[in-house]
Short mmCIF file of C-alpha atoms in Angstrom, two decimals:
data_model
loop_
_atom_site.label_atom_id
_atom_site.label_comp_id
_atom_site.label_asym_id
_atom_site.label_seq_id
_atom_site.Cartn_x
_atom_site.Cartn_y
_atom_site.Cartn_z
CA MET A 1 0.19 -0.03 0.07
CA ARG A 2 1.40 3.28 -1.14
CA HIS A 3 1.33 6.08 1.57
CA PRO A 4 0.45 9.54 0.98
CA THR A 5 2.89 12.00 -0.76
CA TRP A 6 2.95 15.70 -1.37
CA THR A 7 4.94 18.22 -3.77
CA ILE A 8 6.54 21.36 -2.69
CA SER A 9 3.92 22.66 -4.61
CA GLU A 10 1.04 21.27 -3.30
CA LEU A 11 1.96 21.68 0.42
CA SER A 12 2.44 25.59 -0.53
CA ARG A 13 -0.84 25.72 -1.61
CA GLU A 14 -2.42 23.86 0.91
CA PHE A 15 -0.96 25.74 3.80
CA GLY A 16 -0.74 29.40 1.92
CA ILE A 17 3.13 29.83 1.77
CA THR A 18 5.87 30.00 -0.15
CA PRO A 19 8.45 26.94 -1.06
CA ARG A 20 11.20 28.85 0.25
CA THR A 21 9.15 28.52 3.74
CA ILE A 22 9.15 25.30 3.56
CA ARG A 23 12.59 24.54 2.65
CA PHE A 24 13.29 26.77 5.46
CA TYR A 25 12.13 24.55 7.26
CA GLU A 26 13.95 22.00 5.31
CA ASP A 27 17.19 23.62 6.26
CA GLN A 28 15.99 23.69 10.01
CA GLY A 29 15.77 19.83 10.06
CA ILE A 30 11.85 19.84 10.61
CA VAL A 31 10.88 18.01 7.21
CA SER A 32 13.06 15.68 5.50
CA PRO A 33 11.36 15.00 2.34
CA ALA A 34 12.46 11.95 -0.07
CA ARG A 35 13.66 13.08 -3.38
CA GLU A 36 12.54 11.67 -6.60
CA GLY A 37 14.59 12.71 -9.14
CA ARG A 38 15.05 16.43 -9.06
CA ASN A 39 11.65 16.77 -7.09
CA ARG A 40 10.92 17.11 -3.04
CA VAL A 41 8.57 14.18 -2.08
CA TYR A 42 6.95 15.08 1.33
CA ALA A 43 5.71 12.19 3.71
CA THR A 44 2.68 12.28 6.11
CA ARG A 45 5.55 12.56 8.68
CA ASP A 46 6.71 15.75 6.76
CA ARG A 47 3.14 17.37 6.20
CA THR A 48 2.39 17.11 10.43
CA ARG A 49 5.77 18.42 11.06
CA LEU A 50 5.63 21.22 8.96
CA LYS A 51 1.64 21.68 10.07
CA LEU A 52 3.07 21.83 13.88
CA ALA A 53 5.68 24.27 12.96
CA LEU A 54 3.45 26.78 11.07
CA ARG A 55 0.98 26.34 14.19
CA GLY A 56 3.69 27.24 17.00
CA ARG A 57 5.15 29.92 14.54
CA ARG A 58 1.56 31.61 14.49
CA LEU A 59 1.43 31.32 18.25
CA GLY A 60 4.83 33.41 18.15
CA LEU A 61 6.61 30.22 19.50
CA GLN A 62 10.96 31.18 18.70
CA LEU A 63 11.73 28.33 16.24
CA ALA A 64 14.29 26.30 19.18
CA GLU A 65 10.90 26.11 21.03
CA ILE A 66 9.13 24.62 17.63
CA VAL A 67 11.82 22.08 17.28
CA THR A 68 11.52 20.95 20.88
CA LEU A 69 7.68 20.25 20.54
CA ILE A 70 7.70 18.41 17.19
CA ASN A 71 10.55 16.38 18.29
CA LEU A 72 8.58 15.56 21.84
CA TYR A 73 6.05 14.50 19.43
CA ASP A 74 8.17 12.24 17.15
CA ARG A 75 9.52 10.13 20.38
CA SER A 76 6.70 7.24 19.93
CA HIS A 77 8.49 6.04 23.97
CA ALA A 78 7.81 9.81 25.40
CA SER A 79 4.55 9.38 27.20
CA THR A 80 2.11 11.18 26.56
CA THR A 81 1.53 12.98 29.74
CA ALA A 82 5.20 14.38 29.47
CA GLN A 83 4.83 16.05 26.12
CA LEU A 84 1.86 17.57 27.76
CA GLN A 85 3.16 18.98 30.82
CA HIS A 86 6.10 19.94 28.57
CA TYR A 87 3.49 21.78 26.05
CA ALA A 88 1.83 23.17 28.51
CA GLN A 89 4.73 24.82 30.28
CA VAL A 90 6.15 26.29 26.83
CA LEU A 91 2.82 28.02 26.31
CA ASP A 92 2.42 29.00 29.73
CA ASN A 93 5.57 30.22 29.55
CA HIS A 94 4.67 32.14 26.15
CA ARG A 95 1.55 33.62 27.62
CA GLN A 96 3.35 35.20 30.76
CA LYS A 97 5.72 36.93 28.03
CA LEU A 98 3.20 38.06 25.73
CA GLU A 99 1.03 39.58 28.76
CA GLN A 100 3.88 41.31 29.80
CA GLN A 101 4.57 42.72 26.45
CA ARG A 102 1.19 43.47 26.41
CA HIS A 103 1.77 45.30 29.32
CA ASP A 104 4.64 47.34 28.64
CA LEU A 105 3.09 48.06 25.36
CA ASP A 106 0.20 50.15 27.19
CA GLU A 107 2.51 51.78 29.50
CA THR A 108 4.05 53.41 26.28
CA LEU A 109 0.80 53.97 24.66
CA GLU A 110 -0.33 55.99 27.86
CA GLU A 111 2.76 58.33 27.66
CA LEU A 112 2.64 58.64 23.69
CA HIS A 113 -1.24 59.93 24.82
CA ARG A 114 -0.24 61.92 27.27
CA GLN A 115 3.03 63.33 25.38
CA GLN A 116 1.05 64.29 22.24
CA ALA A 117 -1.66 66.18 24.49
CA GLU A 118 1.22 68.26 26.05
CA CYS A 119 2.68 69.03 22.34
CA VAL A 120 -0.86 69.91 20.86
CA ALA A 121 -1.88 72.36 24.00
CA LEU A 122 1.70 73.78 23.29
CA LEU A 123 0.98 73.89 19.77
CA ARG A 124 -2.46 75.69 20.04
CA SER A 125 -0.54 77.99 22.48
CA ARG A 126 1.99 78.93 20.12
CA GLN A 127 -0.92 79.33 17.10
CA ALA A 128 -3.23 81.83 19.47
CA ALA A 129 0.26 84.04 20.04
CA ASP A 130 1.25 84.02 16.81
CA LEU A 131 -2.15 84.87 15.99
CA ALA A 132 -2.12 88.13 19.00
CA ALA A 133 0.79 88.99 16.67
CA VAL A 134 -0.49 89.22 13.60
CA HIS A 135 -3.34 91.53 14.64
CA HIS A 136 -0.65 93.90 16.85
CA PRO A 137 1.78 94.85 14.05
CA VAL A 138 5.28 95.66 15.24
CA SER A 139 4.42 99.50 14.31
CA ASP A 140 1.91 99.18 16.81
CA ALA A 141 4.51 98.81 19.54
CA LEU A 142 7.09 101.49 18.01
CA PRO A 143 7.38 104.35 20.15
CA VAL A 144 4.70 107.08 19.91
CA PHE A 145 7.05 110.26 18.54
CA ALA A 146 7.77 107.40 15.53
CA LYS A 147 4.25 107.23 14.38
#
């Protein structure tokens, strides 16, 4: 019985990525396609590993974390409980990091709003002063004997 296989073009279309992205994951050891002449042929294992890598990327995980998680799932002798515990820990660490980044962004945005409000107030003040100067030309400020 022949197992299903995919070409690089088929996987690119299926996952909405470029062949170059798939070759990158090949360079990283995530997928290991067989060769039929000059063509890469991807097996079910490669497709699954690519899918997991893309899922990890969407979550914002580092490549090293993605590789570790994928390799955990490849080990048939590894405990499913241990795999899930490790995955839960990776997700928790990543969530905490993202929450800290969100907090930092919120603080930065608040500071930007404050600075922008001060800038706008100063700009309005300057514009009002400039407008007042136009209504009172310099000649109005000259001494009486010069008029």
